[in-house]
mmCIF file of C-alpha atoms in Angstrom:
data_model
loop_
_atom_site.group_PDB
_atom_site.id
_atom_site.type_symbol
_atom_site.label_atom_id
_atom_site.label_comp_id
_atom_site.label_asym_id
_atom_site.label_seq_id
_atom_site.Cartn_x
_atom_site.Cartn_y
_atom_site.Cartn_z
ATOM 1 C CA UNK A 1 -9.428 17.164 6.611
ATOM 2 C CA UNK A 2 -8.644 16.282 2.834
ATOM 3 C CA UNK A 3 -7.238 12.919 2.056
ATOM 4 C CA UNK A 4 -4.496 12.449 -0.287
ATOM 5 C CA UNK A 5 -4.997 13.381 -3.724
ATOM 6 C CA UNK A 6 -3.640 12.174 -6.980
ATOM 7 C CA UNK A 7 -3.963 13.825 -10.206
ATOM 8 C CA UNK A 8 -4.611 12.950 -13.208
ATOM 9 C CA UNK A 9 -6.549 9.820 -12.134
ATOM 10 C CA UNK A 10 -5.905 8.503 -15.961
ATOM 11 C CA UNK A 11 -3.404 8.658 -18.046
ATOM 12 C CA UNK A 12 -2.930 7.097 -21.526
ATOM 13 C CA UNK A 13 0.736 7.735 -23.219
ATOM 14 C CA UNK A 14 2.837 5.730 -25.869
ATOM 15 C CA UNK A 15 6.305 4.341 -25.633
ATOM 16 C CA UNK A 16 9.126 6.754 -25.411
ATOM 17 C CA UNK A 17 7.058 8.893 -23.607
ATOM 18 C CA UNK A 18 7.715 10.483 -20.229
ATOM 19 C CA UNK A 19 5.018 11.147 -17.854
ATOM 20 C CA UNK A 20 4.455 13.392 -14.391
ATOM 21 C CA UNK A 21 2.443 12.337 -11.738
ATOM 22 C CA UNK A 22 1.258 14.365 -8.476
ATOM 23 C CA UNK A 23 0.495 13.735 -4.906
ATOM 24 C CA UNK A 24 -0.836 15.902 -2.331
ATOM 25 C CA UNK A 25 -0.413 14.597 0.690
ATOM 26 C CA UNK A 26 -2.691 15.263 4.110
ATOM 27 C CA UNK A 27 -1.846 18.764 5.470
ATOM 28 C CA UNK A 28 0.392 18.123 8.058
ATOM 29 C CA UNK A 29 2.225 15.005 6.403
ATOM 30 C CA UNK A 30 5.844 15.260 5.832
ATOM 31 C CA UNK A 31 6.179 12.049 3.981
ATOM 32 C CA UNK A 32 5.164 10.345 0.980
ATOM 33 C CA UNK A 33 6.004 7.314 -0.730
ATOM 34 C CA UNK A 34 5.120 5.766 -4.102
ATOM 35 C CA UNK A 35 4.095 2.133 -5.202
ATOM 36 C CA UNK A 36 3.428 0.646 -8.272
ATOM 37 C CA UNK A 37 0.323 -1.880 -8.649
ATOM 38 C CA UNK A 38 -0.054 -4.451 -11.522
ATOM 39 C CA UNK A 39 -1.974 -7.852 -11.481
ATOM 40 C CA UNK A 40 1.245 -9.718 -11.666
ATOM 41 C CA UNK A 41 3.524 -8.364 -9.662
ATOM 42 C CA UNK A 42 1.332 -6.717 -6.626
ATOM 43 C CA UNK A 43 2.059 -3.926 -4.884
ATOM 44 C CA UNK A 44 5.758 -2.703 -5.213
ATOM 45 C CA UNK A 45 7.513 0.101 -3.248
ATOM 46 C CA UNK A 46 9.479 2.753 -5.688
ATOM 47 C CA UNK A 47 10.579 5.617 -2.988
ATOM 48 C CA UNK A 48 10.023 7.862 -0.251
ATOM 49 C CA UNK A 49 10.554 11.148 0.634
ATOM 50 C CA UNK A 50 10.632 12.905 3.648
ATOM 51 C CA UNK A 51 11.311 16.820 3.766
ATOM 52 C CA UNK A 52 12.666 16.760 0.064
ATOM 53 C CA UNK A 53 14.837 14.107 0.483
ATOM 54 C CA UNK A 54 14.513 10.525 -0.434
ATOM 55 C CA UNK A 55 14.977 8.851 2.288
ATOM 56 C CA UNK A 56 14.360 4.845 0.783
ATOM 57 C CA UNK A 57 14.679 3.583 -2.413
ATOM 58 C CA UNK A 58 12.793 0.341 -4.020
ATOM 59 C CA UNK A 59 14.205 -1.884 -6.814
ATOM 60 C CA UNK A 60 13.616 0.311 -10.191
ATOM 61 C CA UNK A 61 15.368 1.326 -13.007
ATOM 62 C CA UNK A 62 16.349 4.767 -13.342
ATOM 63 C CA UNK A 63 14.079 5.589 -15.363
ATOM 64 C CA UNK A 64 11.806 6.214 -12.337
ATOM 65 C CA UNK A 65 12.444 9.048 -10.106
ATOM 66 C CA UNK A 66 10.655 11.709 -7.842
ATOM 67 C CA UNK A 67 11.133 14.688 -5.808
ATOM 68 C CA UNK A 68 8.978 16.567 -3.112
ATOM 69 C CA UNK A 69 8.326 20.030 -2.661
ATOM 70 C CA UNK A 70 8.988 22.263 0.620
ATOM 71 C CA UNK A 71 4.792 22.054 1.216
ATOM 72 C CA UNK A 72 5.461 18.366 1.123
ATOM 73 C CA UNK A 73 3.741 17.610 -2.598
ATOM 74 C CA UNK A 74 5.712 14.830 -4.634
ATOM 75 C CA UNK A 75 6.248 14.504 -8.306
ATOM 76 C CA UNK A 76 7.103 11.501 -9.599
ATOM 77 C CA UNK A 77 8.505 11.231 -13.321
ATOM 78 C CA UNK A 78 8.991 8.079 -15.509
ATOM 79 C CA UNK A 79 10.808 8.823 -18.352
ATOM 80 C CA UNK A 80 11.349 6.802 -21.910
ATOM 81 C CA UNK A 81 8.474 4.879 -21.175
ATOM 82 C CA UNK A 82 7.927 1.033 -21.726
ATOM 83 C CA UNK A 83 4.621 -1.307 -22.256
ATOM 84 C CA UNK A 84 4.968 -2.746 -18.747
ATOM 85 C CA UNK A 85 4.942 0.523 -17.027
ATOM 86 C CA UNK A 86 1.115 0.407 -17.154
ATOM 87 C CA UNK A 87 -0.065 -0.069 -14.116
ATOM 88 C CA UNK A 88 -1.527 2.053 -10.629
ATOM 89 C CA UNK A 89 0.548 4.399 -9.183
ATOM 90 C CA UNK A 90 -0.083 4.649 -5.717
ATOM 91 C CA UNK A 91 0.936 7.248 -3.221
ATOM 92 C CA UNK A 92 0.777 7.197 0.531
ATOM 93 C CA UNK A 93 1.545 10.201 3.315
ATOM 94 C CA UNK A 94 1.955 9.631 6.993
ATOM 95 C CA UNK A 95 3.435 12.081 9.611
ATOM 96 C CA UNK A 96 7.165 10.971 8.867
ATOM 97 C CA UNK A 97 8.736 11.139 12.441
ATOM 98 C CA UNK A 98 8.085 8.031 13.459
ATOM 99 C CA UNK A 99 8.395 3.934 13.055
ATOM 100 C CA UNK A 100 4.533 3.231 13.483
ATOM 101 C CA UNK A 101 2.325 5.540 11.487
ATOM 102 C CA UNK A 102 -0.298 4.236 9.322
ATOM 103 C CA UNK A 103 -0.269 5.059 5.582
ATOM 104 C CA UNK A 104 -3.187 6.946 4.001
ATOM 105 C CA UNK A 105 -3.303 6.398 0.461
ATOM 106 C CA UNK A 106 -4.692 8.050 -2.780
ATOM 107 C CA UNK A 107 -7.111 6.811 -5.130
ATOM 108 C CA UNK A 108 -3.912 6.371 -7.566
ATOM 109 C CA UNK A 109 -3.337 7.165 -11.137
ATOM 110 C CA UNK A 110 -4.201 4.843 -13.556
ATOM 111 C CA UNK A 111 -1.189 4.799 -16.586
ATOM 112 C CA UNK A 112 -2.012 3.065 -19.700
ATOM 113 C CA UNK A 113 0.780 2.714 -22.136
ATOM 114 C CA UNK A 114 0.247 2.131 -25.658
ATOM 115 C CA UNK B 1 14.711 -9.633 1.558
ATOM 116 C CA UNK B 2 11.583 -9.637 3.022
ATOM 117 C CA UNK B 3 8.968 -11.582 1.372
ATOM 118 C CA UNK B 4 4.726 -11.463 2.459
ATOM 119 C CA UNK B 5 2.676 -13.991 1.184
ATOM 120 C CA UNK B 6 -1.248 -13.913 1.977
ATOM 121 C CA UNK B 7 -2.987 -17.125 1.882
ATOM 122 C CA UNK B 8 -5.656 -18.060 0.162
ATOM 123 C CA UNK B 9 -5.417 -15.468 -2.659
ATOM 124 C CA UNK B 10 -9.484 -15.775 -2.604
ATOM 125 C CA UNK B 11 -12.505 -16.492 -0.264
ATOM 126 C CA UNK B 12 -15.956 -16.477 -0.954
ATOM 127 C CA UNK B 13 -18.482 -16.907 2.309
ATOM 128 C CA UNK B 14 -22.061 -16.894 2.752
ATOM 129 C CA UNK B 15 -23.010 -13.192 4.626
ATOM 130 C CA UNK B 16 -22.779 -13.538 9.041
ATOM 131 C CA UNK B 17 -19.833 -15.977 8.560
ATOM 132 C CA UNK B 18 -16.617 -15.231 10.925
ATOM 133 C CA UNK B 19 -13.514 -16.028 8.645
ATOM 134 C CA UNK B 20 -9.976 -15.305 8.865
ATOM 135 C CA UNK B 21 -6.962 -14.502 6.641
ATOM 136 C CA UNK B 22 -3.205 -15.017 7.144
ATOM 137 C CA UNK B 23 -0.206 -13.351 6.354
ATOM 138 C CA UNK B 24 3.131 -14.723 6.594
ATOM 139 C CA UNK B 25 6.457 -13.004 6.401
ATOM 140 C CA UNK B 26 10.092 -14.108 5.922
ATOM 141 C CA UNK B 27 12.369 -11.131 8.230
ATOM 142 C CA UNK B 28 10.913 -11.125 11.838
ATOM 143 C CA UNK B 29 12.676 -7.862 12.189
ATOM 144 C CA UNK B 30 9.472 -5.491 11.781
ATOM 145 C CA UNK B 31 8.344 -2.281 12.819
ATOM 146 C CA UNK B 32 5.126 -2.863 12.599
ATOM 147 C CA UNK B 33 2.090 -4.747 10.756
ATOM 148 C CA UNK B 34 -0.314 -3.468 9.306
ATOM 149 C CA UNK B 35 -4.086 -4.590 7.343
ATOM 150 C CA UNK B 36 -5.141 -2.528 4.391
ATOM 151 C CA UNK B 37 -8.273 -2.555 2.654
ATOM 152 C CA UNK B 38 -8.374 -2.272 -1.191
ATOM 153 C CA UNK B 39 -11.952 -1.928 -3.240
ATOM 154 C CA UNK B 40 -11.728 -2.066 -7.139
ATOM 155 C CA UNK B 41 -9.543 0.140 -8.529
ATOM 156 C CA UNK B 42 -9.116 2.398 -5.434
ATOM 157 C CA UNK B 43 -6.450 3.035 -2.985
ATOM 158 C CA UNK B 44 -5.569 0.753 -0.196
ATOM 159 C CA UNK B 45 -7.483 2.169 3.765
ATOM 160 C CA UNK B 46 -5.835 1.488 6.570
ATOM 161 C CA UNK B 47 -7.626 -0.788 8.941
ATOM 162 C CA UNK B 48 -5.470 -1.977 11.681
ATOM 163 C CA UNK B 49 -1.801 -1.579 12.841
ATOM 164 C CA UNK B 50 -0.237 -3.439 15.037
ATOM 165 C CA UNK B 51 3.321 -2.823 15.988
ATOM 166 C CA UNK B 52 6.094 -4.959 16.382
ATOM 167 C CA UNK B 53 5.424 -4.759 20.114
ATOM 168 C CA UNK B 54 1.939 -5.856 20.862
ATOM 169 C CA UNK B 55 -0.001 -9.215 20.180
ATOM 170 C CA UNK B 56 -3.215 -8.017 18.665
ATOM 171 C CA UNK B 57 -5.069 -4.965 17.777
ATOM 172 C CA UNK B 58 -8.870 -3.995 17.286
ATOM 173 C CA UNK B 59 -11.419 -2.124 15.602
ATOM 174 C CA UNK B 60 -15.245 -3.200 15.550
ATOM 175 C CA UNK B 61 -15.181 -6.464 13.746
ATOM 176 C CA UNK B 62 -11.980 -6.765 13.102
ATOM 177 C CA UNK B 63 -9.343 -8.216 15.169
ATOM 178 C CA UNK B 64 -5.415 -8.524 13.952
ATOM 179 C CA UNK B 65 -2.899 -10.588 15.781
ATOM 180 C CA UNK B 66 0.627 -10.706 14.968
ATOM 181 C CA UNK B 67 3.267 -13.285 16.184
ATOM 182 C CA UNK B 68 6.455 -12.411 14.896
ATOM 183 C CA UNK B 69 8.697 -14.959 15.767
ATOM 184 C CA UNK B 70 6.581 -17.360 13.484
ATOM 185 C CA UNK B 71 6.582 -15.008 10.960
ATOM 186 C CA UNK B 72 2.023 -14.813 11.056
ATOM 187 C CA UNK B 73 -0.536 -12.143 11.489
ATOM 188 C CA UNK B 74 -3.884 -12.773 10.623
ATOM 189 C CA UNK B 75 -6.818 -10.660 10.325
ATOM 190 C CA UNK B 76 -10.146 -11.926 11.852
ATOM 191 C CA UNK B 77 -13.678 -10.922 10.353
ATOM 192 C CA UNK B 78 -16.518 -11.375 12.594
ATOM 193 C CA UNK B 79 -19.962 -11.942 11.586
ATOM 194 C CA UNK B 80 -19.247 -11.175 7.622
ATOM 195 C CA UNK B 81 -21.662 -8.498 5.613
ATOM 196 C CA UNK B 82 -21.657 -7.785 2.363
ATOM 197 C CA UNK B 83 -20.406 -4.469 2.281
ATOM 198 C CA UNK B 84 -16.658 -6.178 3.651
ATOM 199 C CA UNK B 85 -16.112 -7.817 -0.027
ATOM 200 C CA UNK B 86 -12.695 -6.397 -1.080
ATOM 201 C CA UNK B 87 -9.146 -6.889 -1.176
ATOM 202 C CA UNK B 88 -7.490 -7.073 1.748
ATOM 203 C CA UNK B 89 -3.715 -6.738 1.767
ATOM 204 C CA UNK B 90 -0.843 -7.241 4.959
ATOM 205 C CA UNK B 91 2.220 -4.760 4.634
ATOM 206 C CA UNK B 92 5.541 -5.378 6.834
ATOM 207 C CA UNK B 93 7.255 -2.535 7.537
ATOM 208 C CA UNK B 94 11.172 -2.746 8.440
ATOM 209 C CA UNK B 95 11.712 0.349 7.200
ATOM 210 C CA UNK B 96 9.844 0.630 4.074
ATOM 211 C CA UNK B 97 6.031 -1.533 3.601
ATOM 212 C CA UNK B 98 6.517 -4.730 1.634
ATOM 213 C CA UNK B 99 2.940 -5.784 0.783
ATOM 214 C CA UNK B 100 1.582 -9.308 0.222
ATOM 215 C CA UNK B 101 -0.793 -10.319 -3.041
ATOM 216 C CA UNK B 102 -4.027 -9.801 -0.834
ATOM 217 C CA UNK B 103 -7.015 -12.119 -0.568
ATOM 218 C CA UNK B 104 -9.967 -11.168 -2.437
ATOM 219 C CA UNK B 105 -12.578 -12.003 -0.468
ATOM 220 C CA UNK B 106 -16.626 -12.246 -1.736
ATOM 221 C CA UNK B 107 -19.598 -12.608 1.083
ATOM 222 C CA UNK B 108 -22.358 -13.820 -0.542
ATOM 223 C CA UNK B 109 -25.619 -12.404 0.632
#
């Protein structure tokens, strides 16, 4: 069974920029959520979706948003982008039904910007 | 808000050492708890969940225990190789995961 794959695995972009990133999640997982990793602020939760819809939201500006896709693949866009957006995206999939289902992450995409 | 703070943020041991790491979190009102797993610029693995009803979980050398109405889990490590240096990271879920720092932890050979 495939994990959960991320593509591209790096990015480099400048500021103003907006950038796409994918994630596949395992067949058979309805949701996905996103997280963004930097050395000084950890590991922070942007969204999740579950059958297309967002269903939780973290603390980010607008200028971060997402969207999944009836065969449960998510996009997620950051547009105008700024020096501190450089960081590891993360994904994660689980079933989606219910409270306590582990996360299975991807290897992430690694955004540089310059 | 809930907050999760991992303590200590690093650990280095000599290889066969048991150790353990904590986690502490702010909003007792969980789901679940779970232990992640994070090697150098990878994705986090899921190693052990324990949810919001049960006391501890296992798997091989590992052992998690979670006490929410003091707010702790902790992960156990028994007899330390190697091959465990990483990152290891706590996530409460209420809802959505809020993740600790993680402890980088180092076992010397």
């Amino acid at each position: 069974k495939a994990g959960v794959t991320q593509t591209p695995r790096y990015l480099i972009k400048t500021r103003g920029q907006q950038v796409t990133l994918s994630c596949s999640p395992i067949s058979g997982h309805r949701s996905v959520s996103w997280y963004q990793q930097t050395p000084g602020q950890g590991l922070q939760f942007l969204f999740e979706y579950f059958s297309e819809t967002q269903r939780n939201k973290g603390n980010f500006p607008g200028r971060f948003s997402g969207r999944q896709f009836s065969n449960s693949r998510s996009e997620m866009n950051v547009s105008t982008l700024e020096l501190g957006d450089s960081a590891l995206y993360l994904c994660a999939s689980s079933l989606g039904g219910q409270q306590n289902e582990k996360l299975f992450f991807g290897s992430g995409t690694q955004l540089s910007v310059l | 808000k809930q907050e999760v703070t991992q303590i200590p943020a690093a650990l280095s041991v000599p290889e066969g050492e048991n150790l353990v790491l904590n986690c502490s979190f702010t909003d007792s009102a969980i789901y679940n708890l779970q232990w992640f797993r994070q090697d150098p610029g990878k994705g986090l693995t899921s190693l052990l969940l324990i949810q919001s009803s049960q006391r501890e979980q296992t798997s091989g050398r590992l052992n998690a225990s979670l006490d929410k109405s003091s707010g702790r889990s902790t992960l156990y490590i028994a007899a330390s190789q190697p091959g465990d240096s990483a990152t290891y990271l706590c996530a409460a879920d209420a809802g959505k995961s809020t993740f600790g720092d993680g402890t980088t932890l180092t076992v010397k050979p």
